[in-house]
Every structure is written in structure tokens, then in C-alpha cells.
Amino acid sequence: MTAVETACAPSGSPISGEDAARLAPVFKALGDPVRLRMASMIASRPELCVCEITPAFDLSSGTISHHLKILREAGLVDCERRGTFVYYSIRPAGLRSLSALLDLD
Amino acid sequence: MTAVETACAPSGSPISGEDAARLAPVFKALGDPVRLRMASMIASRPELCVCEITPAFDLSSGTISHHLKILREAGLVDCERRGTFVYYSIRPAGLRSLSALLDLD
DNA sequence: TCCTTGTCTCGATATCTGTCGAATCAGTCT
DNA sequence: AGACTGATTCGACAGATATCGAGACAAGGA
């Protein structure tokens, strides 16, 4: 029995409008199939070069950058440039905020 | 240390395009502040009448219905009509699919 | 049967989003 | 410095989305 199910008994209190406004963009960032798969790819390794992400999708490099930016702004990933290449990695804190909510509501 | 963090070492394999296509709409459903708060309100009780949800938002009843429909179609909530009123409740399975992903990637 | 109340559906509309391609920026190599 | 490659930004546009308000539907009460 997961915490989610435990919570489906009378359970905890609903989140505030402010918390909703803060957390919704994070869910939204994962609410696109391309970004969800990107995030999953990045999370499956210590870090991942954009040049490894791009060929996994049938999309222009402009579009790839756009999606990565949304993941970044949602606090889900970090990036670091080393030379010509840019490497993305997962930000555990971003995922934790979602996980915490799902395990409590 | 959460499973998420554990996973941020070399960790599990990325999800498939099909899984991404299946799960993204669920994240997307929670990716709107209004719906996230609605879902949270519904989850915080065994069930909740639409007539209790509506006044919590400064939105028309048409818009409220629209958002509830999206939560329903994402498999996150169930509804049942009793007399004039419609009661919404959380579907644990919907939340579990998200939770499982977050704890593994 | 009609009226009222709660909920949903539909049509219209303004805004947001995903995508491309071109231009730009950042680094490396010659 | 100039050329090349990887990545981001920008401008444009088609399609999706959130919202409203009006109408339809459902159930109960006068």
C-alpha cells in the first residue's frame, strides 16, 4: 500500500493556491511526451550531452533547446557547458517536490 | 535519501516513447494550478461534491466542469451522481503511475 | 406538469504552446 | 583571424487550451 493510497482515506489537507501555482509548472514541464522522455533520459545517467539527446527525437535542434529550457526553468534539470558541448543532469530537488506531493495528497 | 536520488547515480533505463505518450497527459492534467488544487482538494477527502469545489475558484461552472473532465480523462479522479449532486473521488491508480515513475527515474 | 437548482456541453475567442528555419552565440581547430 | 561545429535565441505560424456565457440535461419539489 503506497502513501498515495494511505492518503485516500480522509487524509491530509489540500494545498494552497500559492503552492499550486508554484508546483503546477513542474508538472506541466513533464506534461509533454518529448520532455518527459528527455527528463527520463537525463535522469538515467549522471549527465547527458545535448548531442546525445537530439538524435533521439525527430525534431529540429531549435525545438530540442526549447524543451530543455522548459525543463531547466521548472528546476528539473541543470546544465553545464564544457567546451563546445552542453551537458544536462537531473536536479533531485525538482523531482522531490513532486514526489512529496504525490505521497501526501 | 529518496528513490529519486538513489536513481541519480547511473540508475535505471529511460522510459519508452509509448510510456511517455501514455504518462505525459497525466502530468499535463496536474500541470494547471486550478486542476492541481482541485485534485488536491478531492484527494483530501473520501469524496467531494462539485458544489463544494466550485465556490473555491473564481471561475464559471462551465470552466469547472471542463477541468474536472480533464482530471477524469487522465484517470486521476472518478465521479458518481447521486440525485442532483455529483461527487468526485481520487483514483489511487492514477497517482500511483506517476509516483512509480518519479521513484524510478 | 412546471419550476428550480446543480451539472454538463457547446460555440466563440483570446492566449499559450510546439514546431520550424534562420540568425546568432560559444568554442575549437587550423 | 577565419572557418567549422554544437547549442541557443528569435520570428513566424498552425494547432491546442482556458475561459466565458448560453443552452441542454438531470433530478427533485411545488
Tab-separated table of C-alpha atoms (C1' of nucleotides) in Angstrom:
chain	number	residue	atom	x	y	z
A	1	MET	CA	0.000	0.000	0.000
A	2	THR	CA	1.553	3.223	-1.138
A	3	ALA	CA	1.468	6.515	0.691
A	4	VAL	CA	-0.843	7.711	-2.042
A	5	GLU	CA	-3.393	5.095	-1.122
A	6	THR	CA	-2.996	5.690	2.556
A	7	ALA	CA	-3.854	9.265	1.808
A	8	CYS	CA	-7.035	8.350	0.023
A	9	ALA	CA	-8.638	7.775	3.291
A	10	PRO	CA	-9.746	11.088	4.872
A	11	SER	CA	-6.088	12.195	4.568
A	12	GLY	CA	-4.132	15.461	4.627
A	13	SER	CA	-5.162	18.967	3.799
A	14	PRO	CA	-5.391	20.360	0.262
A	15	ILE	CA	-2.542	22.514	-0.986
A	16	SER	CA	-2.852	26.283	-1.099
A	17	GLY	CA	-3.361	28.326	-4.237
A	18	GLU	CA	0.225	29.537	-3.920
A	19	ASP	CA	1.642	26.038	-3.668
A	20	ALA	CA	-0.461	25.034	-6.655
A	21	ALA	CA	0.879	27.973	-8.644
A	22	ARG	CA	4.424	27.006	-7.704
A	23	LEU	CA	4.118	23.283	-8.380
A	24	ALA	CA	1.878	23.218	-11.452
A	25	PRO	CA	4.644	24.419	-13.811
A	26	VAL	CA	6.781	21.493	-12.717
A	27	PHE	CA	4.034	19.009	-13.584
A	28	LYS	CA	3.415	20.932	-16.767
A	29	ALA	CA	7.057	20.619	-17.762
A	30	LEU	CA	6.681	16.836	-17.608
A	31	GLY	CA	3.300	17.012	-19.299
A	32	ASP	CA	4.723	16.774	-22.797
A	33	PRO	CA	5.808	13.374	-24.153
A	34	VAL	CA	9.025	14.782	-25.573
A	35	ARG	CA	10.049	16.466	-22.338
A	36	LEU	CA	9.021	13.523	-20.197
A	37	ARG	CA	11.245	11.250	-22.224
A	38	MET	CA	14.076	13.796	-22.198
A	39	ALA	CA	13.880	14.077	-18.427
A	40	SER	CA	13.871	10.312	-18.136
A	41	MET	CA	16.894	10.026	-20.418
A	42	ILE	CA	18.782	12.634	-18.433
A	43	ALA	CA	17.831	11.005	-15.128
A	44	SER	CA	19.060	7.623	-16.316
A	45	ARG	CA	22.661	8.862	-16.437
A	46	PRO	CA	24.894	11.072	-14.330
A	47	GLU	CA	24.815	13.550	-17.179
A	48	LEU	CA	23.881	13.661	-20.820
A	49	CYS	CA	25.164	15.769	-23.718
A	50	VAL	CA	22.648	17.634	-25.881
A	51	CYS	CA	24.329	15.976	-28.813
A	52	GLU	CA	23.146	12.621	-27.448
A	53	ILE	CA	19.623	13.853	-26.762
A	54	THR	CA	18.995	15.443	-30.141
A	55	PRO	CA	19.244	12.336	-32.344
A	56	ALA	CA	16.740	10.510	-30.112
A	57	PHE	CA	13.974	12.788	-31.370
A	58	ASP	CA	12.778	13.693	-34.826
A	59	LEU	CA	12.883	17.397	-34.050
A	60	SER	CA	14.924	20.430	-35.030
A	61	SER	CA	17.718	21.496	-32.708
A	62	GLY	CA	15.803	24.690	-32.010
A	63	THR	CA	12.889	22.680	-30.689
A	64	ILE	CA	15.185	20.493	-28.597
A	65	SER	CA	16.693	23.592	-26.995
A	66	HIS	CA	13.231	24.955	-26.332
A	67	HIS	CA	12.163	21.825	-24.437
A	68	LEU	CA	15.394	21.696	-22.459
A	69	LYS	CA	14.875	25.294	-21.447
A	70	ILE	CA	11.438	24.492	-20.056
A	71	LEU	CA	12.855	21.606	-18.034
A	72	ARG	CA	15.564	23.943	-16.748
A	73	GLU	CA	13.119	26.692	-15.785
A	74	ALA	CA	10.982	24.143	-13.972
A	75	GLY	CA	14.008	23.319	-11.837
A	76	LEU	CA	14.083	19.745	-13.079
A	77	VAL	CA	17.488	19.784	-14.742
A	78	ASP	CA	20.778	21.618	-14.639
A	79	CYS	CA	23.201	22.234	-17.436
A	80	GLU	CA	26.898	22.890	-17.741
A	81	ARG	CA	28.918	23.829	-20.779
A	82	ARG	CA	32.281	22.122	-21.237
A	83	GLY	CA	33.963	23.210	-24.391
A	84	THR	CA	31.644	23.004	-27.339
A	85	PHE	CA	29.245	20.647	-25.610
A	86	VAL	CA	26.488	21.214	-23.062
A	87	TYR	CA	25.730	18.531	-20.510
A	88	TYR	CA	22.397	18.167	-18.718
A	89	SER	CA	21.839	16.466	-15.383
A	90	ILE	CA	18.827	15.856	-13.149
A	91	ARG	CA	18.102	18.072	-10.159
A	92	PRO	CA	16.886	15.735	-7.436
A	93	ALA	CA	15.188	18.605	-5.587
A	94	GLY	CA	12.851	19.198	-8.533
A	95	LEU	CA	11.630	15.647	-8.633
A	96	ARG	CA	11.402	15.525	-4.868
A	97	SER	CA	8.886	18.359	-4.749
A	98	LEU	CA	6.552	16.367	-6.984
A	99	SER	CA	7.166	13.103	-5.242
A	100	ALA	CA	6.412	14.678	-1.880
A	101	LEU	CA	3.084	15.977	-3.104
A	102	LEU	CA	2.022	12.689	-4.657
A	103	ASP	CA	2.885	10.819	-1.483
A	104	LEU	CA	0.818	13.156	0.637
A	105	ASP	CA	-2.338	14.061	-1.194
B	1	MET	CA	17.582	9.683	0.625
B	2	THR	CA	14.694	9.220	-1.749
B	3	ALA	CA	14.483	6.687	-4.522
B	4	VAL	CA	14.763	9.615	-6.887
B	5	GLU	CA	18.167	10.473	-5.549
B	6	THR	CA	19.294	6.898	-5.477
B	7	ALA	CA	18.433	6.847	-9.122
B	8	CYS	CA	20.547	9.848	-9.922
B	9	ALA	CA	23.534	7.658	-9.830
B	10	PRO	CA	23.922	5.705	-13.115
B	11	SER	CA	20.379	4.368	-12.440
B	12	GLY	CA	17.532	2.779	-14.415
B	13	SER	CA	16.700	2.907	-18.059
B	14	PRO	CA	14.790	5.761	-19.705
B	15	ILE	CA	11.118	5.251	-20.445
B	16	SER	CA	9.954	4.383	-23.945
B	17	GLY	CA	8.230	6.761	-26.312
B	18	GLU	CA	4.993	4.837	-25.751
B	19	ASP	CA	5.204	5.119	-21.987
B	20	ALA	CA	5.967	8.805	-22.344
B	21	ALA	CA	2.910	9.255	-24.556
B	22	ARG	CA	0.778	7.420	-22.027
B	23	LEU	CA	2.053	9.190	-18.925
B	24	ALA	CA	2.537	12.747	-20.183
B	25	PRO	CA	-1.216	13.501	-20.265
B	26	VAL	CA	-1.440	12.583	-16.587
B	27	PHE	CA	1.323	15.039	-15.689
B	28	LYS	CA	-0.289	17.545	-18.000
B	29	ALA	CA	-3.606	17.215	-16.194
B	30	LEU	CA	-1.864	18.276	-12.991
B	31	GLY	CA	0.097	20.944	-14.847
B	32	ASP	CA	-2.547	23.597	-14.347
B	33	PRO	CA	-2.803	25.388	-10.985
B	34	VAL	CA	-6.583	25.102	-10.919
B	35	ARG	CA	-6.582	21.375	-11.629
B	36	LEU	CA	-3.717	20.677	-9.257
B	37	ARG	CA	-5.613	22.330	-6.454
B	38	MET	CA	-8.836	20.578	-7.437
B	39	ALA	CA	-7.103	17.208	-7.389
B	40	SER	CA	-5.593	18.019	-4.030
B	41	MET	CA	-8.983	19.041	-2.636
B	42	ILE	CA	-10.589	15.860	-3.899
B	43	ALA	CA	-7.748	13.718	-2.549
B	44	SER	CA	-8.042	15.283	0.872
B	45	ARG	CA	-11.483	13.747	1.394
B	46	PRO	CA	-13.180	10.453	0.649
B	47	GLU	CA	-15.296	12.332	-1.878
B	48	LEU	CA	-16.188	15.890	-2.747
B	49	CYS	CA	-19.288	17.413	-4.332
B	50	VAL	CA	-18.893	19.712	-7.339
B	51	CYS	CA	-20.928	22.205	-5.382
B	52	GLU	CA	-18.124	22.338	-2.828
B	53	ILE	CA	-15.418	22.646	-5.449
B	54	THR	CA	-16.985	25.429	-7.492
B	55	PRO	CA	-17.019	28.191	-4.848
B	56	ALA	CA	-13.316	27.612	-4.124
B	57	PHE	CA	-12.458	29.076	-7.528
B	58	ASP	CA	-13.351	32.328	-9.204
B	59	LEU	CA	-14.439	30.541	-12.373
B	60	SER	CA	-17.653	29.815	-14.243
B	61	SER	CA	-19.301	26.451	-13.707
B	62	GLY	CA	-18.580	25.618	-17.334
B	63	THR	CA	-14.877	26.042	-16.711
B	64	ILE	CA	-15.035	23.978	-13.525
B	65	SER	CA	-16.689	21.143	-15.430
B	66	HIS	CA	-14.051	21.387	-18.128
B	67	HIS	CA	-11.200	20.965	-15.648
B	68	LEU	CA	-12.926	18.092	-13.860
B	69	LYS	CA	-13.364	16.364	-17.189
B	70	ILE	CA	-9.645	16.581	-17.884
B	71	LEU	CA	-8.844	15.089	-14.482
B	72	ARG	CA	-11.352	12.315	-15.209
B	73	GLU	CA	-9.923	11.555	-18.640
B	74	ALA	CA	-6.428	11.428	-17.178
B	75	GLY	CA	-7.644	8.676	-14.865
B	76	LEU	CA	-6.963	10.759	-11.788
B	77	VAL	CA	-10.497	11.020	-10.452
B	78	ASP	CA	-13.810	9.225	-10.587
B	79	CYS	CA	-17.273	10.685	-10.303
B	80	GLU	CA	-20.667	9.484	-9.277
B	81	ARG	CA	-24.023	11.206	-9.497
B	82	ARG	CA	-26.349	10.906	-6.520
B	83	GLY	CA	-29.518	12.832	-7.027
B	84	THR	CA	-28.813	16.329	-8.190
B	85	PHE	CA	-25.243	16.283	-6.991
B	86	VAL	CA	-22.079	14.837	-8.490
B	87	TYR	CA	-19.333	13.575	-6.201
B	88	TYR	CA	-15.701	13.263	-7.203
B	89	SER	CA	-13.135	10.978	-5.625
B	90	ILE	CA	-9.454	10.242	-6.207
B	91	ARG	CA	-8.339	7.220	-8.212
B	92	PRO	CA	-5.268	5.862	-6.411
B	93	ALA	CA	-4.111	4.035	-9.535
B	94	GLY	CA	-3.722	7.310	-11.417
B	95	LEU	CA	-1.470	8.844	-8.800
B	96	ARG	CA	0.421	5.607	-8.426
B	97	SER	CA	1.529	5.611	-12.071
B	98	LEU	CA	3.158	8.994	-11.565
B	99	SER	CA	4.629	8.150	-8.226
B	100	ALA	CA	6.167	4.982	-9.618
B	101	LEU	CA	7.884	6.911	-12.387
B	102	LEU	CA	9.264	9.579	-10.077
B	103	ASP	CA	10.644	6.967	-7.721
B	104	LEU	CA	12.434	5.160	-10.523
B	105	ASP	CA	13.919	7.685	-12.860
C	1	DT	C1'	-46.664	19.373	-15.055
C	2	DC	C1'	-43.815	23.300	-14.330
C	3	DC	C1'	-40.173	25.484	-11.887
C	4	DT	C1'	-35.776	25.500	-9.676
C	5	DT	C1'	-31.195	24.082	-8.896
C	6	DG	C1'	-26.918	21.605	-9.944
C	7	DT	C1'	-24.052	19.985	-13.625
C	8	DC	C1'	-22.511	19.393	-18.212
C	9	DT	C1'	-21.974	20.571	-23.187
C	10	DC	C1'	-21.307	23.669	-26.950
C	11	DG	C1'	-19.657	27.752	-29.637
C	12	DA	C1'	-16.747	31.598	-29.683
C	13	DT	C1'	-12.498	33.838	-28.560
C	14	DA	C1'	-8.047	35.393	-26.722
C	15	DT	C1'	-3.947	33.409	-25.275
C	16	DC	C1'	-0.426	29.885	-24.980
C	17	DT	C1'	2.439	26.209	-26.953
C	18	DG	C1'	5.140	23.262	-30.120
C	19	DT	C1'	7.430	23.458	-34.206
C	20	DC	C1'	10.457	25.034	-37.955
C	21	DG	C1'	14.117	27.547	-40.135
C	22	DA	C1'	17.243	31.336	-39.996
C	23	DA	C1'	20.232	34.003	-37.420
C	24	DT	C1'	23.272	34.289	-33.510
C	25	DC	C1'	26.433	32.926	-29.977
C	26	DA	C1'	30.292	29.947	-27.938
C	27	DG	C1'	34.360	27.184	-28.519
C	28	DT	C1'	37.775	24.721	-31.055
C	29	DC	C1'	40.991	23.997	-34.644
C	30	DT	C1'	43.934	25.335	-38.442
D	1	DA	C1'	41.724	35.768	-37.968
D	2	DG	C1'	38.697	32.657	-40.346
D	3	DA	C1'	36.137	28.513	-40.712
D	4	DC	C1'	33.624	24.925	-38.656
D	5	DT	C1'	30.564	22.615	-35.214
D	6	DG	C1'	27.362	22.448	-31.286
D	7	DA	C1'	23.811	24.910	-28.982
D	8	DT	C1'	20.684	28.728	-28.134
D	9	DT	C1'	17.673	32.506	-29.493
D	10	DC	C1'	14.386	34.735	-32.487
D	11	DG	C1'	10.345	35.396	-35.638
D	12	DA	C1'	6.547	33.275	-37.603
D	13	DC	C1'	2.649	30.297	-37.641
D	14	DA	C1'	-0.682	26.356	-37.034
D	15	DG	C1'	-2.888	23.990	-33.512
D	16	DA	C1'	-4.117	23.462	-28.612
D	17	DT	C1'	-6.025	25.371	-24.285
D	18	DA	C1'	-8.532	28.195	-20.698
D	19	DT	C1'	-12.244	30.841	-20.255
D	20	DC	C1'	-16.939	32.681	-20.680
D	21	DG	C1'	-21.801	32.616	-21.426
D	22	DA	C1'	-25.769	30.422	-23.270
D	23	DG	C1'	-28.195	26.479	-23.813
D	24	DA	C1'	-29.209	21.490	-22.670
D	25	DC	C1'	-29.805	17.860	-19.405
D	26	DA	C1'	-30.931	15.624	-14.845
D	27	DA	C1'	-33.287	15.273	-10.609
D	28	DG	C1'	-36.271	16.838	-7.120
D	29	DG	C1'	-40.120	19.682	-5.207
D	30	DA	C1'	-44.336	22.630	-5.643
